[in-house]
Each structure stands twice: as C-alpha cells, then as structure tokens.
Coordinates of C-alpha atoms and ligand atoms in Angstrom, one line a residue:
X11 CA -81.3 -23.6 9.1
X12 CA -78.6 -24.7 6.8
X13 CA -77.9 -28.6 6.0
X14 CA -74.4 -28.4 7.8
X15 CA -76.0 -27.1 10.8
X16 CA -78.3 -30.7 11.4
X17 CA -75.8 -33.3 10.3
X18 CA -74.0 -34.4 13.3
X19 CA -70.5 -34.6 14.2
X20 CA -68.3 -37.6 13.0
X21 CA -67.8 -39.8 15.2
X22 CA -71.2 -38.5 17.4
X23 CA -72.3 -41.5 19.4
X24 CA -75.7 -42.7 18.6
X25 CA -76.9 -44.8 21.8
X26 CA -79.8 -46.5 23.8
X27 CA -79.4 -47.0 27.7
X28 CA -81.2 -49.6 29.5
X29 CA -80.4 -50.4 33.6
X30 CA -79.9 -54.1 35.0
X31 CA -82.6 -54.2 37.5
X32 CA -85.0 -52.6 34.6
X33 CA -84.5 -55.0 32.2
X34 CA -82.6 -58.4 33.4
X35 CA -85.0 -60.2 35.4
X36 CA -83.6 -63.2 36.3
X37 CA -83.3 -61.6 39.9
X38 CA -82.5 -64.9 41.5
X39 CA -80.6 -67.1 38.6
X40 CA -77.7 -68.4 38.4
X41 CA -76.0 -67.8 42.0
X42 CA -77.0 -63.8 42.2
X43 CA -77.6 -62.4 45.6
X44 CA -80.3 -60.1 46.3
X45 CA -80.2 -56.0 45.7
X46 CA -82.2 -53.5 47.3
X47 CA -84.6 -53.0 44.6
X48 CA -85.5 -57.4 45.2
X49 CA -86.6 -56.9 48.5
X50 CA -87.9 -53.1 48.0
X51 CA -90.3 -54.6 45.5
X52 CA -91.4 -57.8 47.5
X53 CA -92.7 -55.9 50.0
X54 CA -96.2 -54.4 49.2
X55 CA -97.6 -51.6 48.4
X56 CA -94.6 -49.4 47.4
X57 CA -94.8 -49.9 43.4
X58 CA -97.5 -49.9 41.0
X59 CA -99.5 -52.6 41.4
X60 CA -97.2 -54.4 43.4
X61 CA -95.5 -55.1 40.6
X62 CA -91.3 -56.0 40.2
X63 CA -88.8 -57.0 38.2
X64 CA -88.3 -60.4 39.3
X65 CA -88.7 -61.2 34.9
X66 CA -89.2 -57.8 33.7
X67 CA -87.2 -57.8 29.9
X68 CA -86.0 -61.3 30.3
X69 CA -82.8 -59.7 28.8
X70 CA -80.4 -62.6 31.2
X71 CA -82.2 -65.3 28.8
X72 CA -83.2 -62.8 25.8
X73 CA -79.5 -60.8 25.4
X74 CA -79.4 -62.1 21.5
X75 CA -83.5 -60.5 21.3
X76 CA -82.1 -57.2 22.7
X77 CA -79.1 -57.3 20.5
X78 CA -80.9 -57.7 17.9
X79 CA -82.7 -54.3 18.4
X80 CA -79.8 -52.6 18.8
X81 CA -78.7 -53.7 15.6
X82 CA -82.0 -53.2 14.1
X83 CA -81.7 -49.2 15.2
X84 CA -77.7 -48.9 14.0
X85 CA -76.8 -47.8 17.3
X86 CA -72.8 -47.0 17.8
X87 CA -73.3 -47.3 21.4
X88 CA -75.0 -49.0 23.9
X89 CA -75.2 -48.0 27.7
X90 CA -76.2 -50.6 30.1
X91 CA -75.3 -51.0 33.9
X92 CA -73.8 -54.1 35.8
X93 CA -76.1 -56.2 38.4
X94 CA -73.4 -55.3 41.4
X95 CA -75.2 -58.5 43.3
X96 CA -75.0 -60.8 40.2
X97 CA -71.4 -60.0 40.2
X98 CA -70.6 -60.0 43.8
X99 CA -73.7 -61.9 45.3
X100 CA -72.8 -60.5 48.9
X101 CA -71.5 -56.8 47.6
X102 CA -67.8 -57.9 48.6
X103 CA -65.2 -59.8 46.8
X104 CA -65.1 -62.7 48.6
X105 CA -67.1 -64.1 46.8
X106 CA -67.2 -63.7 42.6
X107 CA -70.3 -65.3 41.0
X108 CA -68.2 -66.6 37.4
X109 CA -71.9 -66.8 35.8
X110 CA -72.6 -63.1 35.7
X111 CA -69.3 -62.8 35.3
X112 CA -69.7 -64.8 32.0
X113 CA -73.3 -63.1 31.2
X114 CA -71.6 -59.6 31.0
X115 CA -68.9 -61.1 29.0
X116 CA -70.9 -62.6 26.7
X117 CA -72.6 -59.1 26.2
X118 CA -69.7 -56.9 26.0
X119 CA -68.3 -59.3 23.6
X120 CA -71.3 -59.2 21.3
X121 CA -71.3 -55.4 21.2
X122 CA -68.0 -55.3 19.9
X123 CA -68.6 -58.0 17.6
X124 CA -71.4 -56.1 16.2
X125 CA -69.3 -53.1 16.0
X126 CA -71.0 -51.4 19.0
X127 CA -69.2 -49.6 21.9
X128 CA -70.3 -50.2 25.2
X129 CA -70.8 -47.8 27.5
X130 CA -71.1 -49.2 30.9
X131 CA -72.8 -47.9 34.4
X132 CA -71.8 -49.5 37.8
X133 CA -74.1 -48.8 39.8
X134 CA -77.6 -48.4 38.5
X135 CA -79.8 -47.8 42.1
X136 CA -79.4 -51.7 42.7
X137 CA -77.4 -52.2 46.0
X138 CA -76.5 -55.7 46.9
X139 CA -78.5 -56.1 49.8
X140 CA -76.1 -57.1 52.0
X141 CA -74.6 -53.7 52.1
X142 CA -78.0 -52.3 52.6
X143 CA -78.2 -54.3 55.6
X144 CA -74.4 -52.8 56.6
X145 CA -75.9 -49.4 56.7
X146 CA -75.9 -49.0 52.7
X147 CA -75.2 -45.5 50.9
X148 CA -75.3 -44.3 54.9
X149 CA -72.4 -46.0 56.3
X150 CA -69.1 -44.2 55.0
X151 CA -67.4 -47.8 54.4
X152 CA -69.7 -47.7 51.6
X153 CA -66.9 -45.9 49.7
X154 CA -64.2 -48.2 49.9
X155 CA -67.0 -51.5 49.2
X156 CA -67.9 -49.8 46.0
X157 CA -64.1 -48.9 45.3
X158 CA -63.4 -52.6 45.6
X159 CA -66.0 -53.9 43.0
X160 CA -65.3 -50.6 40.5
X161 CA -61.1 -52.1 40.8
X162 CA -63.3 -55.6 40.3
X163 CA -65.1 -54.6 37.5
X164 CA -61.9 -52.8 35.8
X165 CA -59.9 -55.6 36.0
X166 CA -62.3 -57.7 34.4
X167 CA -64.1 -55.3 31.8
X168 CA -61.3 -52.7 31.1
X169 CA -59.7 -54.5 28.3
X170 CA -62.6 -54.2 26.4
X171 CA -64.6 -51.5 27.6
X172 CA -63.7 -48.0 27.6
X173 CA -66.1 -45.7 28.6
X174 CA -67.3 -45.9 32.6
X175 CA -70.0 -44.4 34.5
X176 CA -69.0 -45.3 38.4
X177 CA -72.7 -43.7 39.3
X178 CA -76.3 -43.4 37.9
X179 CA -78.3 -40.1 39.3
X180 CA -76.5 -39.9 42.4
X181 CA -79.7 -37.2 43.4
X182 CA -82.2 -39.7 42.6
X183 CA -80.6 -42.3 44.5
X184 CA -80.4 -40.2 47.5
X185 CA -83.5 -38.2 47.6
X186 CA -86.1 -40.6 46.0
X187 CA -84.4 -43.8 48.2
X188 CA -83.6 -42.0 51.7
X189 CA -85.5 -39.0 51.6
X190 CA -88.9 -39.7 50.3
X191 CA -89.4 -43.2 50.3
X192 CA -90.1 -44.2 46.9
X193 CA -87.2 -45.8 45.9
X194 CA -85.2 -48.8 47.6
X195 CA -84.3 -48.8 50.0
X196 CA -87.6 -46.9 50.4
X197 CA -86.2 -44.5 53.6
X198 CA -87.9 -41.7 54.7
X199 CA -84.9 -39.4 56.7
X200 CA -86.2 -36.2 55.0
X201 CA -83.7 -33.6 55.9
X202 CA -80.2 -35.6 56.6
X203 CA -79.6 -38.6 55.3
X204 CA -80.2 -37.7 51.5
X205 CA -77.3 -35.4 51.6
X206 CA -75.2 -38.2 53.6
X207 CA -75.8 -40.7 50.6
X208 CA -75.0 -38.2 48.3
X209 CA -71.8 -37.4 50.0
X210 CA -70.9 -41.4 50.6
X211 CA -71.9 -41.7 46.9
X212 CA -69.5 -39.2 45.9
X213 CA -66.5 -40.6 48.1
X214 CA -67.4 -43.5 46.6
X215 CA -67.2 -42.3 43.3
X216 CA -64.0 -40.6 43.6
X217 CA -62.1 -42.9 44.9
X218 CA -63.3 -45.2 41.8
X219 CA -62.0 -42.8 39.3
X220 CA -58.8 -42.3 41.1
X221 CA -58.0 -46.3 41.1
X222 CA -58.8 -46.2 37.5
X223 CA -56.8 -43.2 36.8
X224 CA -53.7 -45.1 38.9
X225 CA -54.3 -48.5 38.5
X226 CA -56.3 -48.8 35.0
X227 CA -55.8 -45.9 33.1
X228 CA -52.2 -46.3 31.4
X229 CA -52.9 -49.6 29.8
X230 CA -57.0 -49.5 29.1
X231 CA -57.1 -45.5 28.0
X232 CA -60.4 -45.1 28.8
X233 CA -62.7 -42.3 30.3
X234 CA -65.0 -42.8 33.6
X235 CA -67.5 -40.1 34.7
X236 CA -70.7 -40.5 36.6
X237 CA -74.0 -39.6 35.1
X238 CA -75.7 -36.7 36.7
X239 CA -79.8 -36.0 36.4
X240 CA -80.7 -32.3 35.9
X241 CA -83.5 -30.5 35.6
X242 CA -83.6 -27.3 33.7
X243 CA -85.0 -23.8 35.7
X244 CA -85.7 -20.3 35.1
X245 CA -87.4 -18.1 37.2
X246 CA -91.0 -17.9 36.9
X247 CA -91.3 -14.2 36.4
X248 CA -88.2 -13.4 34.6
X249 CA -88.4 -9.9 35.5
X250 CA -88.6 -10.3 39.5
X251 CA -85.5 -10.7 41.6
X252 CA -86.7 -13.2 43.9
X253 CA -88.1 -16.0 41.1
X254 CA -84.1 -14.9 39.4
X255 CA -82.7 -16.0 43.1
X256 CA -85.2 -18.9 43.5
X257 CA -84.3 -20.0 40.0
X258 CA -79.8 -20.1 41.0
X259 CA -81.2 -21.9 44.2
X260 CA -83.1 -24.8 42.3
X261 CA -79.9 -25.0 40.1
X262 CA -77.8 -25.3 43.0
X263 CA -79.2 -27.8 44.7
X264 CA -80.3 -30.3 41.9
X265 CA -77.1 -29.5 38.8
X266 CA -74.2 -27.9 41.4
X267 CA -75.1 -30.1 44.1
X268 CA -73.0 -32.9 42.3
X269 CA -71.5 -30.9 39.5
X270 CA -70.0 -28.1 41.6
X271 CA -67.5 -30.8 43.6
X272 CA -66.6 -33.0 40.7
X273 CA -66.1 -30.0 37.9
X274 CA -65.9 -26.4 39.6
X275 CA -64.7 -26.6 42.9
X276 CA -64.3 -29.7 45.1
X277 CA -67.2 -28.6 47.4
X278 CA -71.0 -28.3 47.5
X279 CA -72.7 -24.9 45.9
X280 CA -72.0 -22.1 48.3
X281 CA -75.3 -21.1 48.7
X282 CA -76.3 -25.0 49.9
X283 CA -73.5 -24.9 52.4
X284 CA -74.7 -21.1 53.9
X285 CA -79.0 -22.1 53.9
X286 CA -78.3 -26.0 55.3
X287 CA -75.6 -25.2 57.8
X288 CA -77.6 -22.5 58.9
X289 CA -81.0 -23.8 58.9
X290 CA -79.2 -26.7 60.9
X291 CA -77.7 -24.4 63.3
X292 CA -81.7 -22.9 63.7
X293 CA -82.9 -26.5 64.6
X294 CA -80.7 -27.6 66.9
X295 CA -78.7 -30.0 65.3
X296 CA -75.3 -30.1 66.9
X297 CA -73.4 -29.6 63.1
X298 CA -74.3 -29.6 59.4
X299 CA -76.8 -31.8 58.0
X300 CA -74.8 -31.4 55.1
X301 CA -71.8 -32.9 55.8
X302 CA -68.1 -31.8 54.7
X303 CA -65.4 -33.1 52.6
X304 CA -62.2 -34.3 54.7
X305 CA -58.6 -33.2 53.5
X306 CA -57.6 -36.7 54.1
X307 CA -59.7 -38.3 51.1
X308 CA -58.9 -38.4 47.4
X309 CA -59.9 -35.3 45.7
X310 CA -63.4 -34.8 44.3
X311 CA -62.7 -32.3 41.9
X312 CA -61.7 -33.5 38.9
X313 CA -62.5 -36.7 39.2
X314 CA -64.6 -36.9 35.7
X315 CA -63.4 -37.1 32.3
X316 CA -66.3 -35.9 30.6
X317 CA -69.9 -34.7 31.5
X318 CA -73.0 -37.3 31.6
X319 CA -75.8 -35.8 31.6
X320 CA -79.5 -37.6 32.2
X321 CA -82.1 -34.8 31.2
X322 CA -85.8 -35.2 31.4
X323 CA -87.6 -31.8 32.4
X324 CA -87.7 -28.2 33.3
X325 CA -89.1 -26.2 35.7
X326 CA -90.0 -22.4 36.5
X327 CA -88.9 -21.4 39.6
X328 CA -90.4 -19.0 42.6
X329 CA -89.2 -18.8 46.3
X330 CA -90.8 -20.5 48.9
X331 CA -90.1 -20.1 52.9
X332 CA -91.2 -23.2 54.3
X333 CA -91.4 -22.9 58.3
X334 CA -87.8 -22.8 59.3
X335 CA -88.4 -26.2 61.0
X336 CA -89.4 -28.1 58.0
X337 CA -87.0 -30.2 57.2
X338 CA -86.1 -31.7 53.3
X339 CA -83.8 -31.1 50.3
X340 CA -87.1 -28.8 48.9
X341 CA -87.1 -26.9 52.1
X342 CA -83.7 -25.9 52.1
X343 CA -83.5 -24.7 48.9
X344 CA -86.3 -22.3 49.6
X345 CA -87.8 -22.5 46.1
X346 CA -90.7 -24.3 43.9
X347 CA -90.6 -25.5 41.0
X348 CA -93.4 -25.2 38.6
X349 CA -94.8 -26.3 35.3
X350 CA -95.0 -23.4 32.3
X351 CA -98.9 -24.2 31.1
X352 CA -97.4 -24.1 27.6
X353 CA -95.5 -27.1 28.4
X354 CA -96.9 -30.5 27.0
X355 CA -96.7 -33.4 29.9
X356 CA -96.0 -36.7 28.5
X357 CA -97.6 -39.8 30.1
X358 CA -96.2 -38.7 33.9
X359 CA -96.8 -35.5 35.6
X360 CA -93.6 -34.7 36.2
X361 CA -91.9 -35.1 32.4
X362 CA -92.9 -31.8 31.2
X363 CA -91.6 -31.8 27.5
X364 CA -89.4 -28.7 26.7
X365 CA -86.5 -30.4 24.6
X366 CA -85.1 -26.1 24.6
X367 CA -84.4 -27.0 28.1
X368 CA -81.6 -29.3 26.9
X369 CA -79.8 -26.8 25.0
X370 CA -80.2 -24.2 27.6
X371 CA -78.8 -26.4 30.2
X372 CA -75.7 -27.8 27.7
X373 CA -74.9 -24.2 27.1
X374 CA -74.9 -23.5 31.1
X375 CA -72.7 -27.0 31.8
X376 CA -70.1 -25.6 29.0
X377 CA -70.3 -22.2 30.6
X378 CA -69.9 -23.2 34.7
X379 CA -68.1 -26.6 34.1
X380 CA -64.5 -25.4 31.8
X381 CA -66.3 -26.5 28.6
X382 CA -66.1 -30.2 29.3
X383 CA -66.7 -33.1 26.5
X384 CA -70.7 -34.2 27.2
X385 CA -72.1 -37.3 26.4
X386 CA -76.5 -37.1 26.9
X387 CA -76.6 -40.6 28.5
X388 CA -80.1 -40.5 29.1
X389 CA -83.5 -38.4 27.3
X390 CA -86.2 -39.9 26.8
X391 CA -90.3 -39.6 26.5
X392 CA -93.1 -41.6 28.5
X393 CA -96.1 -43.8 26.8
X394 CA -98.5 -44.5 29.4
X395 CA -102.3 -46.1 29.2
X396 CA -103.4 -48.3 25.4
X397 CA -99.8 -49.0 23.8
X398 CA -99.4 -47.0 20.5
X399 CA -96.9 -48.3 18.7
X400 CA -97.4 -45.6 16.1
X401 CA -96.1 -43.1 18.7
X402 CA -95.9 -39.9 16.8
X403 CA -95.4 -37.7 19.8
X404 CA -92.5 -39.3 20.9
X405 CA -91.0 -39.2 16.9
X406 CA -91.9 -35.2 17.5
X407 CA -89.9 -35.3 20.3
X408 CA -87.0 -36.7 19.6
X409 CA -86.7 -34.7 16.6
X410 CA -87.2 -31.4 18.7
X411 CA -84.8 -32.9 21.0
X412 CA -82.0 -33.6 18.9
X413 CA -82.4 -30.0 16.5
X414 CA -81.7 -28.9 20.0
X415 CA -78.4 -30.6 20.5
X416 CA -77.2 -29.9 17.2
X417 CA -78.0 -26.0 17.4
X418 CA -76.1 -26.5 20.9
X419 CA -73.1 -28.1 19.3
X420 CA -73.1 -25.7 16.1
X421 CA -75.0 -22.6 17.4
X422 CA -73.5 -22.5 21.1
X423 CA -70.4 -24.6 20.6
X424 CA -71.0 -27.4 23.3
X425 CA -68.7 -30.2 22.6
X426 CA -71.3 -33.0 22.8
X427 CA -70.2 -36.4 22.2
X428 CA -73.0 -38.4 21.9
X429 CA -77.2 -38.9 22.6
X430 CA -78.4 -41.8 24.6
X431 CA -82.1 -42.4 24.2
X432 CA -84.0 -43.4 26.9
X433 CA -84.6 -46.4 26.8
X434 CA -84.0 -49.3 24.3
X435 CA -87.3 -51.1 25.3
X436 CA -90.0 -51.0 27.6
X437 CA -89.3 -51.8 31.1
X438 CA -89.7 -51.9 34.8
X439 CA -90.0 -48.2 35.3
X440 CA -89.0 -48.1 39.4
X441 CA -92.4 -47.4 41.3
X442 CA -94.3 -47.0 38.3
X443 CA -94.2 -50.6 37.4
X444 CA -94.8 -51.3 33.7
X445 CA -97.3 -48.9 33.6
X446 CA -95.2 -46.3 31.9
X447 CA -92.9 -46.8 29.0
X448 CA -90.3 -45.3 27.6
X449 CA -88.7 -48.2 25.0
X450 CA -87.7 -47.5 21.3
X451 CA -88.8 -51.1 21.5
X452 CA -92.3 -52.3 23.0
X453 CA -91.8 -54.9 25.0
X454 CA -94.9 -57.3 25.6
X455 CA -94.9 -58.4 28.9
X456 CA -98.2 -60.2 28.8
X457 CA -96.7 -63.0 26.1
X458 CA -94.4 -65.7 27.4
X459 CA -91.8 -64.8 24.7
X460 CA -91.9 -61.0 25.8
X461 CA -91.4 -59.9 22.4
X462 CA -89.9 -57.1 21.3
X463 CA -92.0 -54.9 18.5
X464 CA -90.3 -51.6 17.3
X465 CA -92.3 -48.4 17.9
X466 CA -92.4 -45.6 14.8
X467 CA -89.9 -43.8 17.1
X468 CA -87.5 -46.1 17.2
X469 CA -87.8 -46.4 12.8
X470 CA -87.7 -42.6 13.2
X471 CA -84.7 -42.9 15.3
X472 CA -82.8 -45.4 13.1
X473 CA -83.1 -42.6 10.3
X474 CA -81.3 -40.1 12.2
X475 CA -78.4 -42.6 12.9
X476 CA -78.0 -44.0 9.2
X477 CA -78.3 -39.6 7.7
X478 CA -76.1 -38.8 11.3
X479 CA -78.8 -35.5 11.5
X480 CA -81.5 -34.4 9.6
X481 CA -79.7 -33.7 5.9
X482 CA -82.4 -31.1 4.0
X483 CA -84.5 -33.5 2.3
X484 CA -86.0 -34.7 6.1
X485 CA -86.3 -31.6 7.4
X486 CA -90.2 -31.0 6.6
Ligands
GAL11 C1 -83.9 -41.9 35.2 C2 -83.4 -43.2 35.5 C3 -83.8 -44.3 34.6 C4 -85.2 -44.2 34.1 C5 -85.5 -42.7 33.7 C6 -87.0 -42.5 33.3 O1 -84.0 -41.1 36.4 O2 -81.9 -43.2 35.5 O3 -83.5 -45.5 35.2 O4 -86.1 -44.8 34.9 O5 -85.2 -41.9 34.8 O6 -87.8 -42.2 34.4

C-alpha cells in the first residue's frame, strides 16, 4: 500500500459524536421539561440495572471538561445533538427555555473558538414528553411539531452552525422504541407502528430540510441530512440463490428502507411495499401496514445534502418464512441475519467487528445513492466488564476501520467527507446502562468529579488526526 493511498483527504473531517440524553444529565435543571428517555428510565426494570441518565456525563456543568478532550484529540469536528425538551420544555414554541438556549450557545461558541466545527443532530431518540403524551412519532402532527423546532433551532443556530442532522437512526427509533420495547417510549406494536414512526419520522424530516432549503439556506449555506444506521449483509452461502435474495431483502428493509425515499426514489424499497402490503392483505388488515407517501406533502426525495451514515456491524443472511401470521419488521423481510464465526464480537453480542463491512457498504451507498458526499457520523467499538484503559483492541479497530475508508475513498472512489468516532467518552449507553462503553475518553462515574481519563485509543486516535492517515513510518 502506497503512502498516498493512507493519508487522508484535505480537509477530511476528523470527529467524535456524543447524544444529549447520553451525556448531559442535568435532566431536570434549569427549566427543561421531561423527554421520553426521563420517564422511560424512571420506570423499572427496562434498563440495566435500573439505571438512567438523570447525571450521566455531567456535560450541562462539565462542557469546559469535555472540551477539553476534544481539544486534547485535535478533532476538526464535533457532532452532538440538542435536548429538544431543554430547548422547548413542552416540545412546542410556546414556550422557549433561554437557559438551554444559552447552554447550546455557549457550546457552539466554544467549538468555533477552538477552531472546531460543529456538527449538530436534532433529534437524538429524546422526545419531549409532552409530545409523547400527544401520540409521539405515531400521531402525523408530529411532522409539522418537529418542523417548528428544526425552523427554531435554525433561526437560532444557523448563523453559526452549518452542518445539520434533522434525525438520528430513524430505524432504531422506530423499531427498538415501538416495535420491541426497548427503547423509549418502550412500545411494543410489533408489525405496524414501527413503519408508522418511520414514515412520521420521515415527513418530519422532510419538511425540516425543505424550510431550511427555503427559509435558511440562501443566507446560512449550509448542508442538513439525517443520519441513517446500516448494517452490512451478504448472503450466507454466497453461492445459493435464496441466501443472494435473503441478503437484497435484509438490505432493503434496514439501508433502502430510509435511503431508497430520501436518495433513489421518493418511496420505500419495492420489495418492502410488494411482502408488507401483501402479507397485510393475508392478515386481514383493511390496508397497508406500511403506509404510503401523499402527493400533497413536500417531496422526500432529495431531501439530503449528503449521506450520514452510522455503521456498527454486518451480518450473513438466509431466508426465513415465519408463519404468515407473524407479525414484525424481521418477519416481513423474510430473512435472518447471522454472525460469520470468524467475526470477533466486541463487548455486546450484536457488534460483530468486520470494519470490511464499512467499505463494502460505502461502495454500495456510492453505487445505489448517485455517488453522494458521505460523512461516517458514527463507528465505534464497545468495552464492557474491568475498564482497560489500555484498550488495544479497540486501537486495532479503529485502525482496520479507517485503512478501510481510505481504500474506499482511494481504491473505490467514495467521496467520504469525514469519520465520526463513536463516542467522545463513556456514557449512558440506552438499555445497557453504563455497563458498556464506547468513549475515546473513560468517564468515571463512580467519582463525584466524573473525570474524564483518555483511553490508548483515543492517544491512538489523536495520531491519525495530527499525520491525517497513516504516513509509512506508522504503518507496522
Ligand atoms: C447508535 C446510537 C448511539 C449509540 C450507538 C452505540 O445506534 O445512535 O446513540 O448508542 O448506537 O450503540
């Protein structure tokens, strides 16, 4: 491998994302109103130990601590997401709490001060809970709620920051919270309402970009996309037909199910619209559990101005035929995914570590999506049980990770903007608690002071940023 081809584009964005309700605490300061993930966690038994993240990183009081790491890495850019119900304590306008406004200020601000670009996510699983109790990600009025805090947050932000993610993992969000439970709102509708919420989610997220495109765009020049979780999948048997079909289906339904109506072609995968209307048809429902797009409504397609990707995993795929009652996202895609024994799992049993996955998928986004700029806005690797701070695995990974990305921009010519690790510190990992961890930062939350304490990763990482690659010398 030659030096040019692991030395990184100028201007390649070097980040860390974190997400309010992960890392803010603070859950009640200062005039914010509760979000789903309060009142999902105050009830019991639905998170590790009955844990939440009433304090979790502190970072409302510890911003300057977290700053600090950020500088201490030489990150160009840090993603973060907005507390919807700090801002807007009852989800609507009526009300505008001026101390989160100020908080978010003050942290924009002292990005730019420190010569770091933010990169900012709306909406980061934590509903303001007084939407939840409207019907949440259900109701369709959802859309035009969100649309009025996005035109909020615009106004406010825009001046300053200039690259947007409306939505975070609009799949997660919808499957994990309505489907199977584990998320807030902690719903368990398996069959319908996940592909509701993902349908209100992307209304919601259209109409966001168009009032930024309208209103915003001419004076702020800046770019809003949402970011999009993926697995990767190939069939199991490469050689057999059915894994090859089962392999197109698990693509559909997790990548095209969001990807196909923002970047191909204004509407849900072909073969999710033929198996869900008619498996819905089968079981007696009177239409589609998966619902349609209305000619009156803004467009969908198009409505991104570059990818964001969030990639953790792969899987091997075979078909399954669940009993043609069965109802579930996994049933109506009609195939498993599977774990390649060769496959190292980190920490949790679903973050199988195949960092060629990454470059496999980039390749197929620049291939099915008209070649579109990508930013990877979140990767990442899991530390769970005695905390190592000497974390050699993870340095493994992330250098495996990002030889991937570079033979992806150089080998495969993917146009990829920039790498968001996941995550600048430890934090409240949703239904695993603190028990698993994913910082560049350890984050101690046994000591009063939580302090911060870099791992060998995040030295690791710091290297990459200050040689922008891996110039010859650190290749052995
Ligand atoms: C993503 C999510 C993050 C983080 C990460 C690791 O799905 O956006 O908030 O938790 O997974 O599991």
């Amino acid at each position: 491998m030659s030096i040019k081809e692991n030395v990184f584009p100028s201007h390649f964005a070097w980040g860390a994302a974190t997400a309010a309700y992960q890392i803010e605490g603070a859950w009640n300061a200062d005039g914010k109103g509760p979000s789903i993930w309060d009142t999902f966690c105050h009830g019991k038994g639905r998170v590790y130990e009955n844990q939440n993240g009433d304090v979790a990183c502190n970072s409302y009081d510890l911003w300057e601590e977290d700053l600090r790491c950020i500088q201490q890495l030489g990150l160009t850019h840090y993603r973060f997401s907005l507390s919807w119900s700090r801002l807007l304590p009852d989800g609507t306008t009526r009300h505008i709490n001026q101390k989160g406004v100020s908080y978010y200020n003050r942290v924009i601000n002292d990005l730019l001060a420190s010569n770091v670009t933010p990169m900012v996510t709306l909406y980061h699983f934590d509903l303001p809970q007084a939407l939840q109790d409207q019907g949440g990600w259900t109701s369709a009025h959802i859309a035009d709620a969100f649309n009025s805090y996005a035109v909020f947050c615009f106004g406010t932000f825009g001046d300053r920051v200039k690259l947007w993610l409306t939505l975070n993992e609009p799949s997660v969000c919808a499957k994990l919270g309505h489907e199977d439970g584990l998320h807030a709102p902690g719903l368990r509708d398996p069959g319908a309402a996940a592909y509701l919420v993902g349908h209100n989610m992307l209304r919601a997220h259209a109409k966001a970009w168009h009032s930024y495109h309208a209103l915003f765009r001419p004076e702020q020049r800046g770019l809003v996309s949402l970011a999009l979780s993926s697995d990767w999948a190939e069939p199991l048997d490469p050689g057999s037909p059915e894994d090859a079909a089962a392999a197109e289906r698990y693509m559909a339904f997790t990548f095209g199910w969001f990807a196909s109506p923002v970047f191909m072609t204004g509407d849900y995968p072909a073969v999710m619209r033929s198996r869900i209307d008619a498996r819905s048809r089968a079981q007696g429902f009177l239409s589609s559990r998966l619902p349609a797009f209305s000619e009156g409504e803004p467009s969908v397609l198009g409505t991104a101005d570059f990818f964001a990707l969030n990639y953790y995993t792969s899987r091997r795929a075979r078909s399954a035929s669940p009993p043609p009652g069965t109802l579930g996202l996994k049933s109506d895609q009609g195939a498993e995914g599977v774990l390649d024994p060769s496959w190292p799992v980190c920490g949790v049993s679903w973050l199988a570590v195949v960092p060629d996955g990454l470059r496999k998928l980039l390749k197929h986004i620049k291939d099915t999506c008209n070649n579109p700029a990508v930013y990877i806005t979140e990767n990442g690797f899991s530390q769970v049980g005695p905390v190592d701070l000497e974390d050699f695995r993870r340095c493994g990974f992330y250098r495996d990770t990002l030889l991937e990305v570079s033979e992806a921009i150089h080998e495969d010519g993917v146009d990829v903007r920039g790498y968001f690790a996941w995550s600048l510190l430890d934090n409240f990992e949703w239904a695993d608690g603190f028990s698993v961890r994913f910082g560049l930062f350890h984050v101690d939350f046994e000591h009063p002071k939580l302090t911060r304490s870099m791992y060998r990763s995040g030295r690791e990482y710091a290297k990459i940023i200050a040689r922008n690659g891996f110039p010859s010398s650190a290749q052995s």
